[in-house]
Short mmCIF file of C-alpha atoms in Angstrom, two decimals:
data_model
loop_
_atom_site.label_atom_id
_atom_site.label_comp_id
_atom_site.label_asym_id
_atom_site.label_seq_id
_atom_site.Cartn_x
_atom_site.Cartn_y
_atom_site.Cartn_z
CA VAL A 16 -162.37 2.56 8.49
CA ASN A 17 -160.93 -0.81 9.37
CA GLY A 18 -162.08 -2.26 6.06
CA SER A 19 -160.23 0.32 4.07
CA GLU A 20 -157.02 0.27 6.14
CA SER A 21 -155.39 -2.32 3.91
CA LEU A 22 -156.03 -0.19 0.83
CA LEU A 23 -155.00 3.11 2.42
CA SER A 24 -151.80 1.63 3.79
CA TYR A 25 -150.52 1.03 0.25
CA LEU A 26 -150.97 4.63 -0.90
CA ASP A 27 -147.90 6.83 -1.19
CA ALA A 28 -149.85 9.90 -0.15
CA PRO A 29 -150.09 10.58 3.60
CA ILE A 30 -153.63 9.99 4.91
CA VAL A 31 -155.16 10.50 8.30
CA VAL A 32 -158.70 9.48 9.33
CA GLY A 33 -160.53 11.18 12.20
CA ASP A 34 -163.67 10.37 14.19
CA PRO A 35 -166.71 12.73 14.27
CA ASP A 36 -165.01 14.66 17.08
CA GLY A 37 -161.96 15.25 14.92
CA ARG A 38 -159.58 12.85 16.75
CA ALA A 39 -157.19 10.63 14.82
CA VAL A 40 -158.28 7.01 14.50
CA TYR A 41 -155.97 5.91 11.69
CA VAL A 42 -152.79 7.12 9.95
CA ASN A 43 -151.25 5.27 7.02
CA PRO A 44 -147.50 4.44 6.78
CA ALA A 45 -146.88 7.36 4.39
CA PHE A 46 -148.29 9.71 7.02
CA GLU A 47 -146.06 8.16 9.70
CA GLN A 48 -143.02 8.78 7.48
CA SER A 49 -143.97 12.30 6.50
CA PHE A 50 -145.04 13.84 9.79
CA PRO A 51 -143.30 13.87 13.15
CA ARG A 52 -146.18 12.44 15.22
CA SER A 53 -146.94 9.02 13.88
CA GLY A 54 -148.32 5.55 14.53
CA LYS A 55 -150.21 4.74 17.63
CA SER A 56 -148.96 7.83 19.44
CA ALA A 57 -151.14 9.86 17.05
CA LEU A 58 -154.29 7.87 17.73
CA GLY A 59 -156.84 9.70 19.82
CA VAL A 60 -155.07 13.01 19.38
CA PRO A 61 -157.11 15.86 17.87
CA LEU A 62 -156.14 16.03 14.20
CA ALA A 63 -155.04 19.65 14.38
CA GLU A 64 -152.59 18.81 17.19
CA LEU A 65 -150.68 16.47 14.92
CA PHE A 66 -149.29 19.60 13.24
CA ASP A 67 -147.47 22.72 14.34
CA GLY A 68 -147.76 26.41 13.58
CA GLY A 69 -149.78 27.56 10.62
CA ALA A 70 -150.44 23.98 9.51
CA ARG A 71 -152.34 23.34 12.75
CA GLU A 72 -154.72 26.21 12.06
CA ALA A 73 -155.28 25.13 8.47
CA VAL A 74 -156.03 21.52 9.47
CA LEU A 75 -158.39 22.68 12.21
CA ARG A 76 -160.42 24.71 9.73
CA GLY A 77 -160.49 21.79 7.30
CA VAL A 78 -161.71 19.39 10.00
CA VAL A 79 -164.40 21.81 11.14
CA ALA A 80 -165.60 22.26 7.58
CA ALA A 81 -165.75 18.51 6.99
CA CYS A 82 -167.24 17.44 10.34
CA GLU A 83 -169.63 20.28 11.07
CA GLU A 84 -170.49 21.63 7.65
CA ARG A 85 -170.07 18.28 5.85
CA ALA A 86 -168.18 20.07 3.12
CA THR A 87 -164.95 19.09 1.39
CA ALA A 88 -162.22 21.54 2.28
CA ARG A 89 -159.04 22.14 0.33
CA PHE A 90 -156.05 23.80 1.91
CA ARG A 91 -152.28 23.95 1.83
CA ILE A 92 -149.83 23.33 4.62
CA ARG A 93 -146.07 23.27 5.02
CA ALA A 94 -144.54 20.77 7.42
CA CYS A 95 -140.96 19.54 7.81
CA ASP A 96 -139.91 21.89 4.96
CA VAL A 97 -142.27 20.20 2.51
CA GLY A 98 -145.36 21.77 0.99
CA TYR A 99 -148.60 19.77 0.77
CA ALA A 100 -151.97 20.28 -0.88
CA ALA A 101 -154.60 18.76 1.42
CA VAL A 102 -158.19 17.65 0.95
CA ALA A 103 -160.41 17.08 4.02
CA SER A 104 -163.64 15.19 3.24
CA PRO A 105 -166.47 14.07 5.51
CA ILE A 106 -167.14 10.31 5.87
CA GLU A 107 -170.84 9.65 5.87
CA THR A 108 -172.86 6.49 6.48
CA SER A 109 -176.63 6.50 6.01
CA GLY A 110 -176.65 10.26 5.99
CA GLN A 111 -174.73 10.42 9.27
CA ALA A 112 -171.29 12.05 9.58
CA VAL A 113 -169.05 9.36 11.06
CA GLY A 114 -165.66 10.94 10.55
CA VAL A 115 -163.24 12.83 8.36
CA VAL A 116 -160.45 11.74 6.05
CA ILE A 117 -157.60 14.05 5.09
CA LEU A 118 -155.35 13.28 2.16
CA PHE A 119 -152.07 15.13 1.68
CA LYS A 120 -150.33 15.48 -1.68
CA GLU A 121 -146.73 16.61 -1.72
CA GLU A 122 -146.35 19.79 -3.76
CA LEU A 123 -143.25 20.74 -5.69
CA GLY A 124 -142.94 24.48 -5.28
CA ASP A 125 -141.30 26.64 -7.93
CA ALA A 126 -138.03 26.62 -6.06
CA GLU A 127 -138.03 22.86 -5.59
CA ARG A 128 -138.87 22.34 -9.22
CA LEU A 129 -136.04 24.67 -10.29
CA LEU A 130 -133.65 22.77 -8.07
CA GLN A 131 -134.75 19.51 -9.62
CA ILE A 132 -134.17 20.97 -13.12
CA GLN A 133 -130.79 22.30 -12.03
CA ARG A 134 -129.73 18.86 -10.81
CA GLU A 135 -130.74 17.32 -14.14
CA MET A 136 -128.77 19.98 -16.01
CA GLN A 137 -125.75 19.51 -13.78
CA SER A 138 -125.79 15.80 -14.41
CA ALA A 139 -125.91 16.34 -18.19
CA LEU A 140 -123.12 18.90 -17.96
CA ASP A 141 -120.93 16.49 -16.02
CA GLU A 142 -121.39 13.94 -18.79
CA LEU A 143 -120.65 16.51 -21.50
CA GLY A 144 -117.55 17.71 -19.62
CA GLY A 145 -116.28 14.15 -19.33
CA THR A 146 -116.84 13.54 -23.04
CA LEU A 147 -114.98 16.70 -24.04
CA ASP A 148 -112.12 15.92 -21.65
CA ALA A 149 -111.78 12.48 -23.25
CA LEU A 150 -111.92 14.03 -26.72
CA LEU A 151 -109.28 16.58 -25.78
CA GLU A 152 -107.02 13.87 -24.42
CA GLN A 153 -107.37 11.89 -27.62
CA THR A 154 -106.72 14.87 -29.91
CA GLY A 155 -104.05 16.46 -27.72
CA GLY A 156 -101.25 14.46 -29.33
CA ARG A 157 -102.30 15.36 -32.84
CA ARG A 158 -100.79 18.41 -34.45
CA ASN A 159 -104.06 20.09 -35.18
CA PRO A 160 -104.18 23.27 -33.10
CA GLN A 161 -107.50 24.38 -34.56
CA HIS A 162 -109.19 21.12 -33.66
CA ARG A 163 -107.71 21.25 -30.17
CA ALA A 164 -108.72 24.90 -29.73
CA LEU A 165 -112.31 24.06 -30.68
CA VAL A 166 -112.53 21.27 -28.14
CA GLU A 167 -110.94 23.51 -25.51
CA ASP A 168 -113.56 26.14 -26.30
CA GLY A 169 -116.20 23.51 -25.63
CA VAL A 170 -114.57 22.53 -22.34
CA ARG A 171 -114.51 26.15 -21.24
CA ALA A 172 -118.15 26.59 -22.25
CA VAL A 173 -119.07 23.58 -20.13
CA MET A 174 -117.12 25.09 -17.22
CA ARG A 175 -119.11 28.27 -17.59
CA MET A 176 -122.38 26.37 -17.76
CA ARG A 177 -121.42 24.48 -14.60
CA LYS A 178 -120.68 27.72 -12.83
CA TRP A 179 -123.98 29.26 -13.84
CA SER A 180 -125.84 26.09 -12.96
CA GLU A 181 -124.29 26.26 -9.48
CA GLU A 182 -125.19 29.93 -9.36
CA MET A 183 -128.81 29.07 -10.12
CA GLU A 184 -128.79 26.47 -7.36
CA ALA A 185 -127.43 29.06 -4.91
CA ALA A 186 -130.02 31.63 -5.99
CA VAL A 187 -132.92 29.18 -5.64
CA ALA A 188 -131.67 27.94 -2.29
CA GLY A 189 -131.27 31.52 -1.07
CA ARG A 190 -127.52 31.21 -0.63
CA PRO A 191 -125.18 34.12 -1.47
CA SER A 192 -123.81 34.27 -4.98
CA ALA A 193 -120.54 32.46 -5.52
CA GLN A 194 -119.82 34.53 -8.65
CA SER A 195 -119.64 37.82 -6.82
CA THR A 196 -116.80 36.55 -4.66
CA ASP A 197 -114.79 35.09 -7.56
CA ARG A 198 -111.48 36.93 -7.20
CA ILE A 199 -109.02 36.66 -10.03
CA ALA A 200 -105.25 37.22 -10.01
CA PRO A 201 -104.99 38.90 -13.46
CA ALA A 202 -101.21 38.50 -13.76
CA ASP A 203 -101.51 34.71 -13.37
CA LEU A 204 -104.42 34.55 -15.78
CA LEU A 205 -102.46 36.51 -18.41
CA LYS A 206 -99.46 34.21 -18.03
CA ARG A 207 -101.67 31.25 -18.88
CA VAL A 208 -103.21 33.12 -21.82
CA ALA A 209 -99.74 34.08 -23.09
CA GLU A 210 -98.39 30.53 -22.74
CA ARG A 211 -101.21 29.14 -24.79
CA ALA A 212 -100.94 31.96 -27.31
CA SER A 213 -97.21 31.23 -27.72
CA ARG A 214 -97.94 27.65 -28.70
CA LEU A 215 -100.52 28.80 -31.22
CA ALA A 216 -98.22 31.57 -32.53
CA GLU A 217 -95.48 29.05 -33.36
CA GLY A 218 -97.79 27.43 -35.88
CA VAL A 219 -98.41 30.68 -37.77
CA GLY A 220 -94.88 32.12 -37.67
CA SER A 221 -95.64 34.72 -35.00
CA SER A 222 -94.31 35.24 -31.51
CA VAL A 223 -95.93 36.47 -28.32
CA ALA A 224 -94.65 38.95 -25.73
CA LEU A 225 -96.21 39.52 -22.33
CA LEU A 226 -95.87 42.98 -20.79
CA SER A 227 -97.36 42.63 -17.35
CA PRO A 228 -96.01 43.18 -13.85
CA GLY A 229 -95.51 40.09 -11.70
CA THR A 230 -98.51 41.05 -9.59
CA LEU A 231 -101.63 43.09 -10.21
CA PRO A 232 -104.59 43.88 -7.95
CA GLU A 233 -107.27 41.21 -7.82
CA LEU A 234 -110.30 41.52 -10.06
CA VAL A 235 -113.79 40.50 -9.03
CA ALA A 236 -115.09 38.70 -12.10
CA ASP A 237 -115.95 35.34 -13.55
CA GLU A 238 -112.52 33.87 -14.26
CA GLY A 239 -113.82 31.28 -16.73
CA ARG A 240 -115.59 33.92 -18.74
CA LEU A 241 -112.66 36.36 -18.80
CA SER A 242 -110.16 33.63 -19.62
CA SER A 243 -112.32 32.31 -22.44
CA LEU A 244 -112.82 35.81 -23.80
CA LEU A 245 -109.11 36.62 -23.85
CA HIS A 246 -108.27 33.28 -25.46
CA ARG A 247 -110.86 33.97 -28.13
CA MET A 248 -109.50 37.45 -28.85
CA VAL A 249 -105.91 36.20 -28.99
CA GLU A 250 -106.74 33.26 -31.24
CA ALA A 251 -108.77 35.43 -33.62
CA ARG A 252 -105.74 37.66 -34.15
CA LEU A 253 -103.24 34.85 -34.59
CA GLU A 254 -105.52 32.98 -36.98
CA ALA A 255 -106.35 36.08 -39.04
CA GLU A 256 -105.41 36.27 -42.72
CA SER A 257 -102.49 38.59 -41.89
CA PRO A 258 -101.30 37.52 -38.46
CA PRO A 259 -98.98 39.88 -36.58
CA GLU A 260 -95.24 39.34 -36.53
CA ILE A 261 -95.41 39.85 -32.76
CA LEU A 262 -98.53 39.80 -30.63
CA THR A 263 -98.00 41.68 -27.38
CA ILE A 264 -100.31 41.01 -24.47
CA GLY A 265 -100.18 43.90 -22.04
CA ALA A 266 -101.61 44.72 -18.63
CA ARG A 267 -101.17 47.81 -16.50
CA LEU A 268 -103.08 49.97 -14.07
CA ALA A 269 -104.64 53.33 -14.86
CA GLY A 270 -106.36 56.00 -12.80
CA LYS A 271 -106.41 56.59 -9.08
CA SER A 272 -108.33 55.28 -6.05
CA SER A 273 -111.97 54.48 -6.79
CA GLU A 274 -111.56 55.11 -10.51
CA ARG A 275 -108.66 52.71 -10.88
CA ALA A 276 -108.91 50.31 -13.79
CA LEU A 277 -106.96 47.49 -15.35
CA ILE A 278 -105.94 48.14 -18.94
CA LEU A 279 -105.48 44.93 -20.90
CA SER A 280 -104.15 45.19 -24.43
CA LEU A 281 -103.53 43.06 -27.48
CA THR A 282 -101.04 44.76 -29.79
CA GLU A 283 -100.38 43.37 -33.25
CA LEU A 284 -96.99 44.60 -34.44
CA ARG A 285 -96.45 44.27 -38.16
CA SER A 286 -94.12 45.98 -40.62
CA GLY A 287 -96.26 48.31 -42.70
CA GLY A 288 -99.00 48.35 -40.08
CA TYR A 289 -102.61 47.50 -40.78
CA PRO A 290 -105.17 49.39 -42.85
CA ALA A 291 -107.89 49.12 -40.22
CA ALA A 292 -108.64 48.11 -36.64
CA PHE A 293 -109.19 44.44 -35.83
CA GLN A 294 -112.89 43.58 -35.96
CA ASP A 295 -113.82 41.41 -33.01
CA ILE A 296 -117.10 39.53 -33.27
CA ALA A 297 -120.16 41.04 -31.59
CA LEU A 298 -120.11 38.36 -28.89
CA VAL A 299 -116.82 39.80 -27.59
CA ASP A 300 -118.42 43.15 -26.88
CA GLU A 301 -121.41 41.47 -25.25
CA ALA A 302 -119.13 39.46 -22.98
CA LEU A 303 -117.06 42.54 -22.16
CA GLY A 304 -120.23 44.45 -21.35
CA ALA A 305 -121.18 41.72 -18.89
CA LEU A 306 -117.83 42.30 -17.16
CA GLY A 307 -118.41 46.05 -17.04
CA ALA A 308 -115.47 46.48 -19.41
CA LYS A 309 -114.97 48.73 -22.43
CA ARG A 310 -113.03 48.02 -25.61
CA HIS A 311 -111.22 50.44 -27.90
CA SER A 312 -108.98 50.01 -30.94
CA PHE A 313 -106.16 52.10 -32.34
CA THR A 314 -104.32 51.68 -35.63
CA SER A 315 -100.99 53.08 -36.74
CA ALA A 316 -99.97 53.00 -40.37
CA ASN A 317 -96.34 52.21 -39.59
CA LEU A 318 -96.40 50.10 -36.43
CA GLY A 319 -99.55 48.00 -36.20
CA ARG A 320 -102.70 48.13 -34.16
CA THR A 321 -103.87 47.72 -30.60
CA THR A 322 -107.09 46.71 -28.94
CA ILE A 323 -107.43 47.66 -25.31
CA VAL A 324 -109.94 46.49 -22.74
CA ARG A 325 -110.55 48.69 -19.70
CA ILE A 326 -111.89 46.77 -16.69
CA PRO A 327 -112.84 48.80 -13.60
CA LEU A 328 -111.23 47.53 -10.40
CA ALA A 329 -113.69 49.06 -7.95
CA VAL B 24 -81.88 59.70 -16.82
CA ALA B 25 -85.59 60.59 -16.84
CA GLU B 26 -86.62 63.83 -18.51
CA THR B 27 -87.13 66.53 -15.93
CA SER B 28 -90.05 68.92 -15.97
CA GLU B 29 -87.74 71.71 -17.16
CA GLN B 30 -86.40 69.57 -19.97
CA LYS B 31 -89.93 68.64 -21.01
CA ILE B 32 -90.95 72.29 -21.04
CA ALA B 33 -87.91 73.22 -23.11
CA ARG B 34 -88.66 70.44 -25.56
CA LEU B 35 -92.33 71.39 -25.88
CA MET B 36 -91.42 75.03 -26.38
CA ALA B 37 -89.02 74.09 -29.17
CA GLU B 38 -91.51 71.75 -30.78
CA GLY B 39 -94.13 74.49 -30.68
CA LEU B 40 -91.79 76.82 -32.50
CA ASP B 41 -91.06 74.15 -35.09
CA HIS B 42 -94.78 73.74 -35.74
CA TYR B 43 -95.27 77.47 -35.82
CA GLY B 44 -92.47 77.83 -38.36
CA GLN B 45 -94.26 75.32 -40.58
CA ASP B 46 -97.56 77.18 -40.20
CA GLN B 47 -99.01 74.34 -38.09
CA LEU B 48 -100.70 76.68 -35.67
CA GLU B 49 -102.96 74.13 -33.93
CA GLN B 50 -100.05 71.82 -33.14
CA ALA B 51 -97.92 74.74 -31.99
CA ALA B 52 -100.70 75.93 -29.68
CA ALA B 53 -101.10 72.37 -28.31
CA CYS B 54 -97.41 72.28 -27.36
CA TRP B 55 -97.53 75.65 -25.62
CA CYS B 56 -100.79 74.75 -23.85
CA ALA B 57 -99.02 71.61 -22.62
CA VAL B 58 -96.24 73.85 -21.29
CA LEU B 59 -98.81 75.94 -19.43
CA ALA B 60 -100.23 72.74 -17.99
CA LEU B 61 -96.80 72.00 -16.53
CA ASP B 62 -96.10 75.58 -15.52
CA PRO B 63 -99.17 77.90 -15.56
CA ARG B 64 -96.92 80.94 -14.97
CA HIS B 65 -94.78 80.33 -18.05
CA GLU B 66 -94.85 83.82 -19.58
CA VAL B 67 -93.07 82.94 -22.80
CA ALA B 68 -95.57 80.19 -23.65
CA ARG B 69 -98.39 82.64 -22.90
CA ASP B 70 -96.81 85.26 -25.18
CA TYR B 71 -96.34 82.77 -28.00
CA LEU B 72 -99.99 81.72 -27.74
CA GLU B 73 -101.13 85.34 -27.91
CA VAL B 74 -98.93 86.10 -30.90
CA ALA B 75 -100.23 82.99 -32.65
CA GLY B 76 -103.79 84.16 -32.12
CA PHE B 77 -104.62 81.87 -29.22
CA GLY B 78 -104.71 84.59 -26.59
CA GLU B 79 -107.94 83.30 -25.18
CA ALA B 80 -106.37 79.91 -24.51
CA SER B 81 -103.45 81.51 -22.67
CA ALA B 82 -105.68 83.79 -20.60
CA ARG B 83 -107.28 80.96 -18.66
CA PRO B 84 -105.76 77.96 -16.95
CA PRO B 85 -105.98 75.04 -19.35
CA ALA B 86 -108.79 72.62 -18.57
CA ALA B 87 -107.73 69.07 -17.77
CA GLY B 88 -109.39 67.72 -20.92
CA GLY B 89 -107.74 70.38 -23.05
CA VAL B 90 -104.27 69.57 -21.71
CA ALA B 91 -104.86 65.84 -22.15
CA ASP B 92 -106.06 66.45 -25.69
CA ALA B 93 -102.97 68.50 -26.39
CA PHE B 94 -100.71 65.74 -25.12
CA LEU B 95 -102.65 63.16 -27.13
CA ARG B 96 -102.47 65.22 -30.34
CA GLU B 97 -98.75 65.72 -29.90
CA GLY B 98 -98.25 62.09 -28.96
CA LEU B 99 -100.05 60.87 -32.06
CA ALA B 100 -98.11 63.33 -34.22
CA ALA B 101 -94.84 62.03 -32.77
CA LEU B 102 -95.99 58.47 -33.37
CA ALA B 103 -96.88 59.25 -36.98
CA ARG B 104 -93.38 60.59 -37.68
CA GLY B 105 -91.74 57.61 -36.04
CA ALA B 106 -90.55 59.45 -32.92
CA ASP B 107 -91.67 56.63 -30.62
CA ALA B 108 -89.71 57.69 -27.54
CA GLU B 109 -91.18 61.16 -27.70
CA ALA B 110 -94.64 59.72 -28.34
CA LEU B 111 -94.24 57.57 -25.23
CA ASP B 112 -93.66 60.60 -22.97
CA LEU B 113 -96.54 62.56 -24.46
CA LEU B 114 -98.98 59.65 -24.34
CA GLU B 115 -98.03 58.81 -20.77
CA SER B 116 -98.78 62.43 -19.90
CA ALA B 117 -102.09 62.20 -21.79
CA THR B 118 -103.18 59.08 -19.85
CA ARG B 119 -102.13 60.67 -16.55
CA GLU B 120 -104.21 63.76 -17.33
CA ALA B 121 -107.25 61.83 -18.58
CA PRO B 122 -107.14 58.22 -17.30
CA ASP B 123 -110.49 57.43 -18.94
CA ASN B 124 -109.40 58.36 -22.46
CA LEU B 125 -109.18 54.99 -24.20
CA GLU B 126 -107.60 56.43 -27.37
CA SER B 127 -104.59 57.59 -25.34
CA HIS B 128 -104.27 54.22 -23.62
CA ALA B 129 -104.52 52.30 -26.88
CA ALA B 130 -101.90 54.48 -28.60
CA LEU B 131 -99.66 54.24 -25.53
CA ASP B 132 -99.79 50.44 -25.51
CA LEU B 133 -98.90 50.34 -29.20
CA VAL B 134 -95.85 52.52 -28.53
CA ARG B 135 -94.86 50.46 -25.49
CA ALA B 136 -95.05 47.23 -27.50
CA SER B 137 -92.96 48.73 -30.29
CA LEU B 138 -90.31 50.22 -27.99
CA PHE B 139 -90.09 46.99 -26.02
CA GLN B 140 -89.10 45.10 -29.16
CA ARG B 141 -86.55 47.79 -30.02
CA GLN B 142 -84.97 47.52 -26.59
CA ARG B 143 -84.93 43.75 -26.84
CA THR B 144 -83.00 44.03 -30.09
CA ARG B 145 -80.44 46.21 -28.28
CA THR B 146 -80.00 43.50 -25.66
CA ARG B 147 -79.50 40.75 -28.25
CA GLY B 148 -83.07 39.54 -27.98
CA GLY B 149 -82.83 39.57 -24.21
CA ALA B 150 -79.93 37.11 -24.19
CA GLY B 151 -77.18 39.74 -23.85
CA VAL B 152 -75.34 39.74 -20.52
CA LEU B 153 -75.33 43.12 -18.80
CA GLY B 154 -72.38 44.79 -17.14
CA VAL B 155 -71.82 48.06 -15.30
CA LYS B 156 -69.30 50.32 -17.05
CA LEU B 157 -68.77 52.92 -14.35
CA GLY B 158 -67.56 52.92 -10.79
CA PRO B 159 -69.79 53.77 -7.80
CA ASN B 160 -68.55 57.35 -7.50
CA GLU B 161 -69.19 58.08 -11.15
CA ILE B 162 -72.68 56.57 -10.94
CA LEU B 163 -73.52 58.79 -7.95
CA ARG B 164 -73.16 61.86 -10.18
CA PHE B 165 -76.21 60.76 -12.21
CA ASN B 166 -78.60 61.11 -9.27
CA LEU B 167 -80.58 58.12 -10.55
CA PRO B 168 -84.29 57.74 -9.78
CA PRO B 169 -85.24 54.79 -7.52
CA ASN B 170 -86.36 52.42 -10.29
CA ALA B 171 -83.12 52.96 -12.22
CA GLY B 172 -81.12 52.32 -9.03
CA PHE B 173 -83.10 49.15 -8.44
CA VAL B 174 -82.49 47.82 -11.96
CA LEU B 175 -78.81 48.79 -11.73
CA SER B 176 -78.47 46.90 -8.44
CA MET B 177 -79.44 43.68 -10.24
CA ILE B 178 -76.68 43.95 -12.83
CA ASP B 179 -73.72 41.76 -11.88
CA GLY B 180 -71.91 40.98 -15.12
CA HIS B 181 -73.47 37.50 -15.33
CA THR B 182 -77.18 38.17 -15.66
CA SER B 183 -78.86 38.47 -19.05
CA ALA B 184 -81.52 41.08 -19.86
CA ASP B 185 -84.28 38.45 -19.84
CA GLU B 186 -83.10 37.13 -16.46
CA LEU B 187 -82.98 40.65 -15.10
CA ILE B 188 -86.57 41.29 -16.20
CA ALA B 189 -87.69 38.11 -14.47
CA LEU B 190 -85.75 38.98 -11.30
CA THR B 191 -87.17 42.47 -10.92
CA SER B 192 -90.80 41.30 -11.19
CA MET B 193 -91.42 44.71 -12.75
CA ASP B 194 -93.49 45.23 -15.86
CA PRO B 195 -91.03 43.97 -18.53
CA PHE B 196 -91.49 47.17 -20.48
CA ASP B 197 -90.59 49.36 -17.51
CA ALA B 198 -87.58 47.19 -16.66
CA LEU B 199 -86.24 47.15 -20.22
CA HIS B 200 -87.02 50.82 -20.80
CA THR B 201 -85.12 51.76 -17.66
CA LEU B 202 -82.27 49.51 -18.73
CA GLY B 203 -82.27 51.21 -22.15
CA LYS B 204 -81.84 54.59 -20.50
CA LEU B 205 -78.95 53.27 -18.40
CA ILE B 206 -77.34 52.03 -21.61
CA ASP B 207 -77.95 55.41 -23.30
CA ALA B 208 -76.33 57.17 -20.33
CA GLY B 209 -73.24 54.98 -20.69
CA ILE B 210 -73.69 53.40 -17.26
CA VAL B 211 -74.50 49.89 -18.47
CA GLU B 212 -73.28 47.89 -21.45
CA VAL B 213 -74.50 44.77 -23.19
CA ARG B 214 -71.85 42.10 -23.40
CA ALA B 215 -71.80 39.06 -25.63
#
């Protein structure tokens, strides 16, 4: 054992060597770092007693298998919140069992591996977010609303990715979901949507009206997703071939008690109306479905057309 | 200022007769069914339905869906002929009766958006300053509903329509619609 100490001490994997009675005679530095009982205090202690709980039982079986049955035993333990795959092998000299060596290899469990992936994704997202922010800053002064809107779409997508990445981290770590407690003040959200829509409307000769009370009951939803969805629906209408003369963004409550819902609407007023309902892209319906919302369109030959979104409040 | 239940019944009865006179039996029946929804003991509406061949409909209390459908049909008909104010009342009734009917909600929001712009035009695009034309004693005779009283209390001869909307924190449509009714009643005027 002494001859191999210098070699074993350089290994990253924790190693413990026991005598034929199963008592510790050597632990390498990696073992000292990884397990609570370390260094000379571990020497002479039965190998199994260096561990607690279920790990103690597993090590004991491994030592018995190696020392008494002279067989290599493989087992898994968990100590200090880390999982290890262990191999216990007998040490033999001239056919005599002179001890046991146990090597521990740190295992990345599924959860730990997911967390590692999540951290890598988060890091990449932070970089992407920074790049888009810089791009937005540089294009913000230019009078190119479409270019700006595209970059802003990207920024919002990164925000959503960040949120879901954090959600994954919470799920893997067993923490409660942050998304489910995301409470939105719809009236404030609609003000922001309307302000941005007004700027866009100026460029296409339209105007925007907001018909919403000063306060509305809070919604439990992903604010980034809802905001992005509404921006997309508004922009699609203002950038259409025949934009409305006035785009009205509306919000009001409908129903009673547990069946109460928020009715959001986008009304395109135009002299002569429209021949058909506005066709939102399929992604809009998918996103609305994820919010538990329903969409419906109505067209009037003389006034214009409306798309409403019903979001349950319960 | 707001239409009372009796006024609504009288209007629906008259509209039903108009439809009946033009041989639009379904629309006429919808109006009279809507009357029965407001007053199930309305004998005249029941008689009209029987005479028009809808005796079965008058014999049973109208189902909620049926009443809502009747309001929606009438609301859409009013919208199609450009009677937006009438469409508003009918569609509001339709959404109250059937809050899950998205067609009613969508049509209602289209009417609200249209009427809002009309009222804004009346108030000089929201920039017109509002003044009260009548004295307190004369106003008392109108027996105003609470929301109309609230809007009226904000009018001081210096505040514009847009400022009033912002001050009330009400839905801008409700605020301007109420203001429009006060103007119609001769209680409020728009000044330069």
